[in-house]
Coordinates of C-alpha atoms in Angstrom, one line a residue:
M60 CA 16.5 50.9 211.2
K61 CA 13.9 49.0 209.2
L62 CA 14.6 49.0 205.5
K63 CA 11.6 49.8 203.3
K64 CA 11.1 47.9 200.2
R65 CA 9.8 50.8 198.1
K66 CA 12.7 53.0 199.0
I67 CA 15.1 50.3 198.2
N68 CA 13.5 49.9 194.8
Y69 CA 13.8 53.6 194.0
A70 CA 17.4 53.7 195.1
T71 CA 18.3 50.6 193.0
I72 CA 16.6 52.0 190.0
F73 CA 18.5 55.3 190.4
F74 CA 21.8 53.4 191.1
I75 CA 21.6 51.4 188.0
C76 CA 20.7 54.3 185.7
W77 CA 23.2 56.8 187.3
F78 CA 25.9 54.1 187.1
A79 CA 25.2 53.3 183.5
F80 CA 25.3 57.1 182.6
L81 CA 28.7 57.5 184.5
V82 CA 30.2 54.5 182.8
F83 CA 29.0 55.9 179.4
L84 CA 30.3 59.4 180.2
I85 CA 33.6 58.4 181.8
D86 CA 34.6 55.5 179.4
G87 CA 33.0 56.8 176.2
V88 CA 33.2 60.6 176.3
L89 CA 35.8 61.7 178.7
K90 CA 38.2 58.7 178.5
F91 CA 39.2 57.4 181.9
Q92 CA 43.0 57.8 181.2
T93 CA 42.4 61.4 180.4
L94 CA 40.9 62.0 183.9
V95 CA 43.8 60.1 185.5
D96 CA 46.3 62.2 183.5
Y97 CA 44.5 65.4 184.5
F98 CA 44.2 64.7 188.3
G99 CA 47.4 62.8 188.5
S100 CA 46.2 60.1 190.6
Y101 CA 44.3 56.8 189.7
A102 CA 43.0 56.4 193.4
L103 CA 41.7 59.9 193.5
V104 CA 39.7 59.5 190.3
E105 CA 38.4 56.1 191.5
V106 CA 37.3 57.4 194.8
A107 CA 35.7 60.5 193.3
L108 CA 33.7 58.2 190.8
L109 CA 32.6 55.9 193.6
L110 CA 31.4 58.9 195.7
L111 CA 29.6 60.2 192.5
V112 CA 27.6 57.0 192.5
I113 CA 27.2 56.2 196.3
L114 CA 26.3 59.6 197.6
P115 CA 23.4 60.4 195.2
T116 CA 22.0 56.8 195.6
W117 CA 22.1 57.3 199.3
A118 CA 20.3 60.6 199.0
V119 CA 17.6 59.0 196.8
Y120 CA 17.0 56.4 199.5
K121 CA 17.1 58.8 202.4
F122 CA 14.7 61.4 200.8
T123 CA 12.2 59.0 199.2
K124 CA 8.9 59.2 201.1
E125 CA 7.3 55.9 202.3
K126 CA 3.5 55.8 202.1

């Protein structure tokens, strides 16, 4: 599989923006400890947050059209 520079650029920009938004949302608005208390597991919350960043970034890379 050959990596395409344009697709990587779009995925990187999306990753940075999405990650910054989630950090603001989780640390600023929802409070991380509140999520841990609600779900009862630190590991579960961490894995869910990682998947919320990795899966959409992968989808942006996968579905970006290369000219």
